[in-house]
Coordinates of C-alpha atoms and ligand atoms in Angstrom, one line a residue:
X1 CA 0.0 0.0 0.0
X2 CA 1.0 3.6 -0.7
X3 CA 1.4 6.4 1.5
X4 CA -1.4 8.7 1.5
X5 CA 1.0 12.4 1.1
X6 CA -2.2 14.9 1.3
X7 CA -0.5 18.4 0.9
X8 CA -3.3 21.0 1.7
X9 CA -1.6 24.8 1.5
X10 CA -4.0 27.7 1.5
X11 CA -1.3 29.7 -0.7
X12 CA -1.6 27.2 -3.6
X13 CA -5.3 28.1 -3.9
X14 CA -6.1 29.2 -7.8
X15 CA -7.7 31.8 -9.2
X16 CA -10.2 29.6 -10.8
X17 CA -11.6 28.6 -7.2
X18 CA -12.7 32.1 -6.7
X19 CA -15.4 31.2 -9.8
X20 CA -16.8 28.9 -6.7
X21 CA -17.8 31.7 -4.5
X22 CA -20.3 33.0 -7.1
X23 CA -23.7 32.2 -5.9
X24 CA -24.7 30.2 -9.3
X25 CA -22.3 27.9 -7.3
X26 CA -23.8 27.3 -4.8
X27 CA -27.1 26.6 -6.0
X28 CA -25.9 24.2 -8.7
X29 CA -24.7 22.1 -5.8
X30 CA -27.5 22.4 -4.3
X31 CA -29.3 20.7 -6.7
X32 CA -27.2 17.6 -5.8
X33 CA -29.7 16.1 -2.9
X34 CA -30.3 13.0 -0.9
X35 CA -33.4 12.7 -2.1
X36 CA -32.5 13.7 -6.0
X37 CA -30.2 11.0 -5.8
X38 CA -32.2 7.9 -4.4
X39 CA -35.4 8.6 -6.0
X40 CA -33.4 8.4 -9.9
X41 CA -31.3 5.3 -8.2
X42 CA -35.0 3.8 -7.7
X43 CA -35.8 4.1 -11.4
X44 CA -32.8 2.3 -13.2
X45 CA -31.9 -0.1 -10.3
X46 CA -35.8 -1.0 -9.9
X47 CA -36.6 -4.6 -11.0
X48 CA -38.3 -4.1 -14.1
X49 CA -34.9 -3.1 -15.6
X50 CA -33.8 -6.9 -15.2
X51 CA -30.1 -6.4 -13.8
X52 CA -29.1 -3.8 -16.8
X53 CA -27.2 -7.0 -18.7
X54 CA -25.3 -5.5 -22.0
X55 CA -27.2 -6.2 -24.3
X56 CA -30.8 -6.2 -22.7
X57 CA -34.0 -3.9 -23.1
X58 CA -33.4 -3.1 -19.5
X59 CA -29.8 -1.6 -20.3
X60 CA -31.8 0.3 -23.3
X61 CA -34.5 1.9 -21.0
X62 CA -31.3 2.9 -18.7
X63 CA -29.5 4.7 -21.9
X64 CA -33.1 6.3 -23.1
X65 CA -33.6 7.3 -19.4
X66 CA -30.3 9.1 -19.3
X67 CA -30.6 10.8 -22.8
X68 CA -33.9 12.4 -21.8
X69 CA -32.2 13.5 -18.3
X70 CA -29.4 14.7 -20.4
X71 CA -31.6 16.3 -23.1
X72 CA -34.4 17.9 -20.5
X73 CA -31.2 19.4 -19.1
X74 CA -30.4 21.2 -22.4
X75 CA -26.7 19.6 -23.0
X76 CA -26.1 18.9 -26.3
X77 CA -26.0 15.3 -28.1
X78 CA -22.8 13.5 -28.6
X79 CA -24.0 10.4 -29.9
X80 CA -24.5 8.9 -33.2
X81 CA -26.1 11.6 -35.9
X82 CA -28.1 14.1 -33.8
X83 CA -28.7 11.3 -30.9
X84 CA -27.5 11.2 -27.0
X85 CA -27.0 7.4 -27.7
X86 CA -24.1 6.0 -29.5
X87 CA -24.2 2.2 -30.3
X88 CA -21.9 -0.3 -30.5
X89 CA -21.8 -3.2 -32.4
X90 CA -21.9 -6.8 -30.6
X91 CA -22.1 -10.2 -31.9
X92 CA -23.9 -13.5 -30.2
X93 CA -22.2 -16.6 -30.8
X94 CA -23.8 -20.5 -30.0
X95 CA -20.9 -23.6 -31.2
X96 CA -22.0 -25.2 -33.9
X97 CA -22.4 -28.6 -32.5
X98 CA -22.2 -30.4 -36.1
X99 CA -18.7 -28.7 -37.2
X100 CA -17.3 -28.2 -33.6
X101 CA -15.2 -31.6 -32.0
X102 CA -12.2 -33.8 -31.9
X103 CA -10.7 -36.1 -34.1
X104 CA -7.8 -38.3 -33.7
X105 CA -5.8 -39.7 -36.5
X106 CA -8.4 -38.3 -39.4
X107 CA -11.0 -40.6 -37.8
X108 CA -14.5 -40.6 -36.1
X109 CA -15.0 -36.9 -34.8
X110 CA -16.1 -36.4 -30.9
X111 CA -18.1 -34.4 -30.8
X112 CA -18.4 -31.0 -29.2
X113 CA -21.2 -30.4 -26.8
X114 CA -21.9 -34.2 -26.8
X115 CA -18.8 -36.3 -26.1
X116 CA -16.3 -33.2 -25.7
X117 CA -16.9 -30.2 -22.9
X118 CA -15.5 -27.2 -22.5
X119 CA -13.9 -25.6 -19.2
X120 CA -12.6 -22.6 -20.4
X121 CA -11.0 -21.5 -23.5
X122 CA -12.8 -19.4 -26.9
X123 CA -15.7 -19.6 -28.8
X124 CA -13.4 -20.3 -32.0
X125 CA -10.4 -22.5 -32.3
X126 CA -8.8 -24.5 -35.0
X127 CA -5.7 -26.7 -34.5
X128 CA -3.8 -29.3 -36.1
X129 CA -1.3 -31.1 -34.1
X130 CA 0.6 -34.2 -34.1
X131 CA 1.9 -33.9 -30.6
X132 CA 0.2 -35.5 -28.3
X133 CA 1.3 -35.9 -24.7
X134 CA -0.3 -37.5 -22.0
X135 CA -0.1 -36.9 -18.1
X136 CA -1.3 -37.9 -15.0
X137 CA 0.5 -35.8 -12.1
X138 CA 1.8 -32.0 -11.0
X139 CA 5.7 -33.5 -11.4
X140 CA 5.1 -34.2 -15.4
X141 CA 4.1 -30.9 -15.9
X142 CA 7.1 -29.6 -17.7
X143 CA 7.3 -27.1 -20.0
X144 CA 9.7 -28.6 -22.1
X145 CA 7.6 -31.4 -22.5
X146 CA 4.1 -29.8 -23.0
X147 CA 5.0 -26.1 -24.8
X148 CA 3.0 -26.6 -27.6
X149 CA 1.6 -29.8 -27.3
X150 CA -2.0 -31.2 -27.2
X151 CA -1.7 -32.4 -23.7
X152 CA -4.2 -35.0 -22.3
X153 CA -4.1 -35.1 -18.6
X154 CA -5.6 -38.0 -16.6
X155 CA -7.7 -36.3 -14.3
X156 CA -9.4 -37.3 -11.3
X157 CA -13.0 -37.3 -9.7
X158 CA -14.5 -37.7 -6.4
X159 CA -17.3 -40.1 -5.5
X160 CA -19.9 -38.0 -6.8
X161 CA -18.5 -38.1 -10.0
X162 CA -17.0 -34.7 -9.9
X163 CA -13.4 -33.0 -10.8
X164 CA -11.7 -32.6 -7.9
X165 CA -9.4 -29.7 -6.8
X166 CA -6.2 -31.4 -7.2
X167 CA -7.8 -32.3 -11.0
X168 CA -8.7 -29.0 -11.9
X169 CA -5.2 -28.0 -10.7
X170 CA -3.4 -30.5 -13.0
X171 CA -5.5 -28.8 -15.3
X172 CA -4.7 -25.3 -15.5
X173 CA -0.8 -26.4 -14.4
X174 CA -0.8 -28.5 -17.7
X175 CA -2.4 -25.2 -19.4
X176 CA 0.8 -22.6 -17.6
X177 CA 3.0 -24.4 -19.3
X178 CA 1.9 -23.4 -22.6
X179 CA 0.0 -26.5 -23.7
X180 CA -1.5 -25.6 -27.2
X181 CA -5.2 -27.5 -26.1
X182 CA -5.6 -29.1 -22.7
X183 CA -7.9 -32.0 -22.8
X184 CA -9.1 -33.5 -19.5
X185 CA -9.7 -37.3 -19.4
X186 CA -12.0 -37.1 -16.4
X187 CA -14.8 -40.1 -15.4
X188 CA -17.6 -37.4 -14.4
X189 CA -21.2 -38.2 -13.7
X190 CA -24.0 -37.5 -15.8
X191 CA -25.4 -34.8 -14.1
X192 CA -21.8 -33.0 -14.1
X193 CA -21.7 -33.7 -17.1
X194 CA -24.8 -32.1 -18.4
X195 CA -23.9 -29.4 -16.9
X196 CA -20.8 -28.9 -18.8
X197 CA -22.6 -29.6 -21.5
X198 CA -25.3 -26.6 -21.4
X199 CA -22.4 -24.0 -20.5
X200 CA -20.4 -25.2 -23.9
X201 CA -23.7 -24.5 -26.4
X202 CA -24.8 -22.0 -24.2
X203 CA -24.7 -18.3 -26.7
X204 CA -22.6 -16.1 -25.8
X205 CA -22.0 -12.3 -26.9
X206 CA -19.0 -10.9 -27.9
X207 CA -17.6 -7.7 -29.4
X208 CA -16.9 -7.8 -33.5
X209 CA -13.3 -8.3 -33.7
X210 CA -12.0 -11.2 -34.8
X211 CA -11.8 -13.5 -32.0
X212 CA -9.1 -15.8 -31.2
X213 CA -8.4 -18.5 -33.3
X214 CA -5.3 -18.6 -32.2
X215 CA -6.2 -18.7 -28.5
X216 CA -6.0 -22.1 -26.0
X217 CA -8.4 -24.1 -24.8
X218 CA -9.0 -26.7 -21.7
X219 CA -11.7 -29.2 -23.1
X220 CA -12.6 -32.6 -21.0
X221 CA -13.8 -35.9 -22.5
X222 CA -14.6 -39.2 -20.2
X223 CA -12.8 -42.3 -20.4
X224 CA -15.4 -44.4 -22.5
X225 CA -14.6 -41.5 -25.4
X226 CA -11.2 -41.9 -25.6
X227 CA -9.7 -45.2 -24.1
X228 CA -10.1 -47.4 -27.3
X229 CA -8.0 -44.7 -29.4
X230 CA -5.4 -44.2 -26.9
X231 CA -4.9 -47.9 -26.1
X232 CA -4.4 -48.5 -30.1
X233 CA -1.4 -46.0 -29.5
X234 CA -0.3 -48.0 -26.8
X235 CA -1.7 -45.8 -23.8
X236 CA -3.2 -47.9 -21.6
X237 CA -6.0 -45.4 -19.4
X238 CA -7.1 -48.1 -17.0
X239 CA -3.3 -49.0 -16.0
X240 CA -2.9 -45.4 -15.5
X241 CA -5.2 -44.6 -13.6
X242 CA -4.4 -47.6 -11.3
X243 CA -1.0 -47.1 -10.9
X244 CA 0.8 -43.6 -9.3
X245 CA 2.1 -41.4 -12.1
X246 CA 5.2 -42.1 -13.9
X247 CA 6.8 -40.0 -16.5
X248 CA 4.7 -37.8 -19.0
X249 CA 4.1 -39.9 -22.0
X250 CA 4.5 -38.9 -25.9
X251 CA 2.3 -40.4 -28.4
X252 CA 2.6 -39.6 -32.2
X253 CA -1.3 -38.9 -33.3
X254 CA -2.4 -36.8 -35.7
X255 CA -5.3 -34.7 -33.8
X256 CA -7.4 -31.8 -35.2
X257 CA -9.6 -29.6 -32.5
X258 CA -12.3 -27.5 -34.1
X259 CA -14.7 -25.0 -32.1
X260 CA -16.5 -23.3 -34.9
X261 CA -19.4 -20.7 -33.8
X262 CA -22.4 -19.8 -35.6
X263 CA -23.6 -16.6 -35.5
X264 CA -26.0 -14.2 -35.6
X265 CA -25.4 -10.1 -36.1
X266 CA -27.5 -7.3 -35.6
X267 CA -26.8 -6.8 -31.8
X268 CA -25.8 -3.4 -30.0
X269 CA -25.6 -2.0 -27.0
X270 CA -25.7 1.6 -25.8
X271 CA -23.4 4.5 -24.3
X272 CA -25.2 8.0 -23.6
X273 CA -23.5 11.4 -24.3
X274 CA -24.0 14.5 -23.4
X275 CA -22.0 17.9 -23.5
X276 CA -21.9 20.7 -22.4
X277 CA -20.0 23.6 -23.9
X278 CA -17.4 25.7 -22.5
X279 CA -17.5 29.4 -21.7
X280 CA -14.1 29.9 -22.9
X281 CA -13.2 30.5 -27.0
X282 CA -9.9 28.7 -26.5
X283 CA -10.1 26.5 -23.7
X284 CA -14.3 25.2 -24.8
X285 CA -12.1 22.6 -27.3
X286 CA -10.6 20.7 -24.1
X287 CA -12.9 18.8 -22.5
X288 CA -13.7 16.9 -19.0
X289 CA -14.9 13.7 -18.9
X290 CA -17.4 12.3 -16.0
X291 CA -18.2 8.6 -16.8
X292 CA -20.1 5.7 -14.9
X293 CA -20.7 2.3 -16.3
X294 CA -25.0 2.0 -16.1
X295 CA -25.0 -1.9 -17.6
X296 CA -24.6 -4.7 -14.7
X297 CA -24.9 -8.4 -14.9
X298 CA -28.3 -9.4 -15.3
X299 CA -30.6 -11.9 -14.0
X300 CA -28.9 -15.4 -13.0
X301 CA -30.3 -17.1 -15.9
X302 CA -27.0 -15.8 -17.1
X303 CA -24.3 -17.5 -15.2
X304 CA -22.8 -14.2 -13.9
X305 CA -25.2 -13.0 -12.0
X306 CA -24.8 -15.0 -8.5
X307 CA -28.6 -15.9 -7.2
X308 CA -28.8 -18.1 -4.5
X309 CA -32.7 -18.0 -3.5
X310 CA -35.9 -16.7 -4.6
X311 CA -34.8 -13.3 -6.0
X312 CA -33.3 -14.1 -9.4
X313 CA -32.1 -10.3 -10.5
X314 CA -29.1 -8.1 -9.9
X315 CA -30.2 -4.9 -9.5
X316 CA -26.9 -3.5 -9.1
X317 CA -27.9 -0.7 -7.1
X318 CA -24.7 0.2 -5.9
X319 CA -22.8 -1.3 -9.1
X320 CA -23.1 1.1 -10.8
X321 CA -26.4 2.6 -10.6
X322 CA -24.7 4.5 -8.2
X323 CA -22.3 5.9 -10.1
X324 CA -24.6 6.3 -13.1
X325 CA -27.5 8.4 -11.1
X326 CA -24.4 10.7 -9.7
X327 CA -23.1 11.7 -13.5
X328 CA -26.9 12.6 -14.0
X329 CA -26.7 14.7 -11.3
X330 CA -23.2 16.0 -12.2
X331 CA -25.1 17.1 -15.7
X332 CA -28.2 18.9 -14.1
X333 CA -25.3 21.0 -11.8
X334 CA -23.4 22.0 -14.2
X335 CA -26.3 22.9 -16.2
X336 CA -27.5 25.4 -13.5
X337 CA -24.3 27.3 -13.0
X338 CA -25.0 30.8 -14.0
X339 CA -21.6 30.8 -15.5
X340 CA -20.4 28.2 -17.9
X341 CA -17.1 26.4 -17.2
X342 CA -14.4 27.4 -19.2
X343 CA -13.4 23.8 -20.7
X344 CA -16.5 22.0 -22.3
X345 CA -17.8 19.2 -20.3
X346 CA -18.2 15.6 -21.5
X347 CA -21.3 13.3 -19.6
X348 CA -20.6 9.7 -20.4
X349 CA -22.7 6.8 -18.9
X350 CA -21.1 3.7 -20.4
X351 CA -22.3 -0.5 -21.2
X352 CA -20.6 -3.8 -21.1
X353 CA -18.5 -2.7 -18.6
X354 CA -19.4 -5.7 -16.4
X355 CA -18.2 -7.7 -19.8
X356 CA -15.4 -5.9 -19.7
X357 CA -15.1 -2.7 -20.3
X358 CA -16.4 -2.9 -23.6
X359 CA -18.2 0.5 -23.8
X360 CA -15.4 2.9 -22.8
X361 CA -13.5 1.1 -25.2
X362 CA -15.5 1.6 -28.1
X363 CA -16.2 5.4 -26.7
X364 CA -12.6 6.1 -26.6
X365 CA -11.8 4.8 -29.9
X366 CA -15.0 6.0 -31.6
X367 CA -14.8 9.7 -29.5
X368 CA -17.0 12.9 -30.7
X369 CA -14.2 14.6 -30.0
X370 CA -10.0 13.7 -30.2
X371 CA -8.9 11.7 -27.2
X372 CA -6.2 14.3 -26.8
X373 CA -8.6 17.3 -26.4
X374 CA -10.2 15.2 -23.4
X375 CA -8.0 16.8 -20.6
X376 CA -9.5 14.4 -17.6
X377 CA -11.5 11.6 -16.8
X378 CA -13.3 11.3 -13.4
X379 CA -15.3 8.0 -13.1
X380 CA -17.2 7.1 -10.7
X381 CA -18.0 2.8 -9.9
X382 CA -19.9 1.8 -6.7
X383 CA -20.4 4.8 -4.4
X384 CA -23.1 4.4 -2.5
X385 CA -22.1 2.1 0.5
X386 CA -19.5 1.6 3.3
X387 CA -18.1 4.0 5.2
X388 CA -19.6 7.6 5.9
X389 CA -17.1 10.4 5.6
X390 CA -14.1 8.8 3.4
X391 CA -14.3 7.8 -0.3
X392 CA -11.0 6.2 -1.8
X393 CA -9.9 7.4 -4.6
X394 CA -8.1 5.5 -6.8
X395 CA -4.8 7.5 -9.4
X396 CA -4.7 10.5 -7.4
X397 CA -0.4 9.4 -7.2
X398 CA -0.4 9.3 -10.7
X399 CA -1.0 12.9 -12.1
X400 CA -1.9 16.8 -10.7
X401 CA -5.0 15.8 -10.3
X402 CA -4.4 14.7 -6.9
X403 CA -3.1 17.5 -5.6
X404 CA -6.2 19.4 -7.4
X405 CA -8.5 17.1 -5.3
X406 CA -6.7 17.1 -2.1
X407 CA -7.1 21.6 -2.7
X408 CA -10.5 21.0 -3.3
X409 CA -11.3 18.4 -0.6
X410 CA -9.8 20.8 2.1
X411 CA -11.5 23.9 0.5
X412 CA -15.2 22.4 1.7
X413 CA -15.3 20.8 4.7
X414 CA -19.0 20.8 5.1
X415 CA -18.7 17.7 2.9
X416 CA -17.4 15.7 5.6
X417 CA -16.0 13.4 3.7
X418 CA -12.3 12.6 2.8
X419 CA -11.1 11.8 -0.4
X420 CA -8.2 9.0 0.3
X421 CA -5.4 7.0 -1.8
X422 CA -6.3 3.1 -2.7
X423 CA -6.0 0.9 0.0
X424 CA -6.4 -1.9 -2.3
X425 CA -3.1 -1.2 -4.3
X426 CA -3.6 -5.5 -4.5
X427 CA -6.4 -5.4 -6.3
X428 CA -5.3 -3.3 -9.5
X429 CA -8.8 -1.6 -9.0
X430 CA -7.0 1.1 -11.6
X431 CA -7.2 -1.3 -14.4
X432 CA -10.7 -3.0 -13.3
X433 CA -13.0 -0.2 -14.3
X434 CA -14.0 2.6 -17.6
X435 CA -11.2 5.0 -16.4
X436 CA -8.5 2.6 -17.4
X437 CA -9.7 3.0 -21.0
X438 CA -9.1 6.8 -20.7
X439 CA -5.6 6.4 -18.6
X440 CA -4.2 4.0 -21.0
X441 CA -4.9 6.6 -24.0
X442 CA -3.0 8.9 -22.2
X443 CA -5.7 10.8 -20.5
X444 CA -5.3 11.9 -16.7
X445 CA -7.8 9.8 -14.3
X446 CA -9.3 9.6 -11.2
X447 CA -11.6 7.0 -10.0
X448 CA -13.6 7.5 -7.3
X449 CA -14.7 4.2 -5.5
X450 CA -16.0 2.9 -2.4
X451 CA -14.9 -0.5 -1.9
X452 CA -16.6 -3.8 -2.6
X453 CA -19.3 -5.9 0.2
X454 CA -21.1 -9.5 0.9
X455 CA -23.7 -8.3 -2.3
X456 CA -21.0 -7.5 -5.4
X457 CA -22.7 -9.0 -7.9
X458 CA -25.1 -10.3 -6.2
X459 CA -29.6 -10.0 -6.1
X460 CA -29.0 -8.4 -2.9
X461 CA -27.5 -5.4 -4.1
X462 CA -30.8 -3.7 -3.3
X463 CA -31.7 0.2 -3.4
X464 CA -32.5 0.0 1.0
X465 CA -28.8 -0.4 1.2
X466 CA -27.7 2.6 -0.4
X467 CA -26.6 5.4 1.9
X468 CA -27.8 8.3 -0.8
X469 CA -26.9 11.1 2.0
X470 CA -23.5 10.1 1.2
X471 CA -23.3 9.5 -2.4
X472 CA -24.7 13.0 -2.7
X473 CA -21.7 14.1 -0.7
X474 CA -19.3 12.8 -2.8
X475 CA -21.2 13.9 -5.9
X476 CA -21.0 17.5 -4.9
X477 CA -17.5 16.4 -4.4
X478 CA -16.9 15.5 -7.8
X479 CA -18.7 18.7 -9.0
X480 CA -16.5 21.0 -7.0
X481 CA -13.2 19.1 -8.1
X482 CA -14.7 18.6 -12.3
X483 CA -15.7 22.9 -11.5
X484 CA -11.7 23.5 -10.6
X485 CA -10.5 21.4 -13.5
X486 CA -12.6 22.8 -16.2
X487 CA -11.4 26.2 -15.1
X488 CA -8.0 26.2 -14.4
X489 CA -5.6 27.7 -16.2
X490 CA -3.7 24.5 -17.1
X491 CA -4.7 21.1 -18.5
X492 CA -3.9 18.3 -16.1
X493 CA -0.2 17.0 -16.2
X494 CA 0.7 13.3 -15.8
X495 CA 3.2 12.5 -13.4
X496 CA 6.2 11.3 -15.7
X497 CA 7.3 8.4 -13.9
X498 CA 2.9 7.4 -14.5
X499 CA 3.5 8.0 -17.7
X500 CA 5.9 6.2 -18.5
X501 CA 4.3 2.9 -16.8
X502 CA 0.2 3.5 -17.6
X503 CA 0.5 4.5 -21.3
X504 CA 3.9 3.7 -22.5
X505 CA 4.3 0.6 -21.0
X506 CA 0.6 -0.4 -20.2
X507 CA 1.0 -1.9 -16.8
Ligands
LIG601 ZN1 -19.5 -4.9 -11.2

């Protein structure tokens, strides 16, 4: 963990603050209210929005909600044509079950979804190999025996016919050490099994880029599959199994692995934009950018949404409706000020950041405006909950716009709350959420962030747990601090050494 260094100096107050006194100020941030700010949570994190998946109707009636905030509040569209929406293109993808399998030695295919699972790996793979290597324990996993190989691994269950740990681990070791395919001999039960089987044809969705044919796979099959091949290459599975494991063994089969996906196009999913102008003739081309992600995970008909018991939707109140309802209320602020900042204001609320990060992406390479005129980002994920007066705030080491916050932090003290360096430095919480999509492009960031609890991703992350009295505190928060950047004299300035790592390096 870092050392929190919060430099507050009255003499380094600028000029641009004073614009806070003026009594348009005030009122703006008055607008920002407890009540405001639960009541529009209620709407988008309300059940009839189904979790906010990306793509969903629910996610839709989010984005449409937002654009008629953003357009009742007179900014101006930055979305596709004349639109607050801008759309992205997604694909859905099922395997097809007649093209996709394993064959051995140009014989009999296995078939995928049928006699062949899969435990992780892409939609799409093709791979032609003729090394084959089997295995059976951690001490013949090395990688100067498997790099490259299709590696089968003799994997064991437990008496209810399940993979156990010290299987799955053989597993994914046989996969570190850069196995081309992984394929798990593994004597599950038929209930496991089925199981496996629903989550290999289940659709997924994807973005449009070519996915990765190139990529690796761990795929299981069951001893009655595959025990008649190997044993004509001498392997004998039942001996193996019976005995402790020897030495990895090679065998020279020709093998092909083919995941083919079908697909069907026509899928999108939506960001909302809104701007709002700058006062000043030079400065109006630079631009600040508040974003939240408004998608979350859906219903647990999905498989990411985590439901336990009667209550099958993720409402994601505090992730990120939280965020999302705090950017509207960022927009109707700004919008009162009698005076217009000096740098033009950008209002993003983002999807598919739950599938990762998908809509910042396509945002920041699909801007209304050049990246390079976007002088900050300030995003705001999950921050509704936890403790009362402190918000962490994640990049505040990394540029001036720290030091900015710290000013402005200490400049209102009726706030009560304390704006304080990542205590997760573990968690890489700087590269887990929109922001990063912004910092990597070489845009200043900070992320404002309260911390995870028991109901991340989860149906109980409910509304009655939000605490909107402070959520609306570290909303006007964020208005003071987005107030001092789109006035000061200066553009943010990375700090070099930040630089060099974030967007040279990318780590
Ligand atoms: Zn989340």
């Amino acid at each position: 963990m870092r050392i929190a260094i919060l430099l507050v100096a009255a003499s380094v107050i600028s000029p641009a603050s004073l614009l806070t006194q003026d009594g348009g100020v005030a009122n703006a941030a008055g607008s920002i209210t407890p009540a405001d700010y639960i009541r529009r949570l209620g709407i988008i994190a309300h059940d009839s929005m189904a979790g906010r998946d990306t793509p969903s109707r629910g996610l839709d009636l989010t984005a449409a909600w937002v654009a008629r905030e953003f357009e009742r509040f007179g900014l101006a569209p930055g979305g596709d044509g004349e639109s607050f929406i801008q759309r992205y293109p997604l694909r859905e993808l099922r395997l097809d079950v007649a093209q996709s399998g394993i064959s051995l030695d140009g014989g009999t295919m296995w078939r995928a979804g049928q006699d062949v699972v899969k435990l992780f790996g892409p939609t799409e793979l093709e791979l032609e190999s003729d090394r084959v290597v089997v295995v059976s324990g951690q001490d013949e996993l090395r990688r100067e025996d498997l790099e490259q190989a299709v590696v089968f691994v003799v994997t064991p269950t437990d008496g209810d016919g399940r993979i156990t740990s010290a299987g799955r681990r053989l597993l994914f070791g046989a996969f570190r050490q850069n196995a081309a395919a992984v394929i798990g001999i593994a004597d599950v039960a038929d209930s496991v099994w089925a199981r496996y089987e629903r989550r290999t044809t289940r659709a997924t969705i994807a973005r449009p880029e070519p996915s990765g044919r190139a990529g690796r796979a761990i795929l299981i099959v069951r001893d009655a599959t595959v025990s008649d091949a190997l044993a004509r290459h001498g392997f004998d599975l039942a001996a193996a199994r019976a005995t402790s494991p020897g030495a990895a063994q090679v065998l020279d089969i020709p093998i092909t692995i083919t995941l083919r996906p079908l697909e069907s196009e026509g899928l999108s999913a939506p960001n909302t934009v809104g701007i709002l102008e700058g006062g000043d003739p030079q400065l109006k081309n630079e631009y600040v950018v508040f974003s939240a992600h408004m998608d979350h995970v859906g219903t647990s008909s999905n498989g990411r949404c985590q439901a336990a018991g009667a209550d099958t939707i993720c409402n994601g109140a505090d992730d990120d409706a939280s965020g999302t309802v705090g950017i509207v209320q960022l927009a109707r602020a700004f919008t009162l000020l009698n005076t217009r900042p000096r740098r033009s204001i950008i209002f993003l609320t983002v999807s598919g950041e739950e599938r990762g990060l998908w809509g910042s992406d396509y945002f920041a390479t699909h801007p209304p405006v050049p990246v390079d005129q976007m002088v900050a980002n300030v995003n705001a994920d999950m921050i509704g909950r936890n403790w009362t007066d402190t918000v962490v705030v994640i990049g505040k080491e990394h540029s001036d716009l720290g030091a900015t916050l710290s000013r402005v932090n200490a400049a209102h003290p009726e706030l009560n709350m304390t704006a304080i360096d990542d205590i997760w430095p573990n968690e890489r919480f700087y590269f887990r959420s929109d922001h990063y999509n912004f910092a990597r492009r070489g845009v200043p960031v900070l992320f404002f962030f309260n911390g995870t609890h028991p109901q991340y991703h989860r149906p109980t992350d409910h509304v009655e747990l939000i605490d909107e009295e402070k959520a609306s505190r570290i909303v006007k928060l964020v208005f003071y601090l987005g107030l001092e950047i789109a006035n000061a004299a200066e553009r943010p300035k990375w700090n070099p050494e930040s630089y060099r790592q974030i967007v040279e390096e990318g780590r």
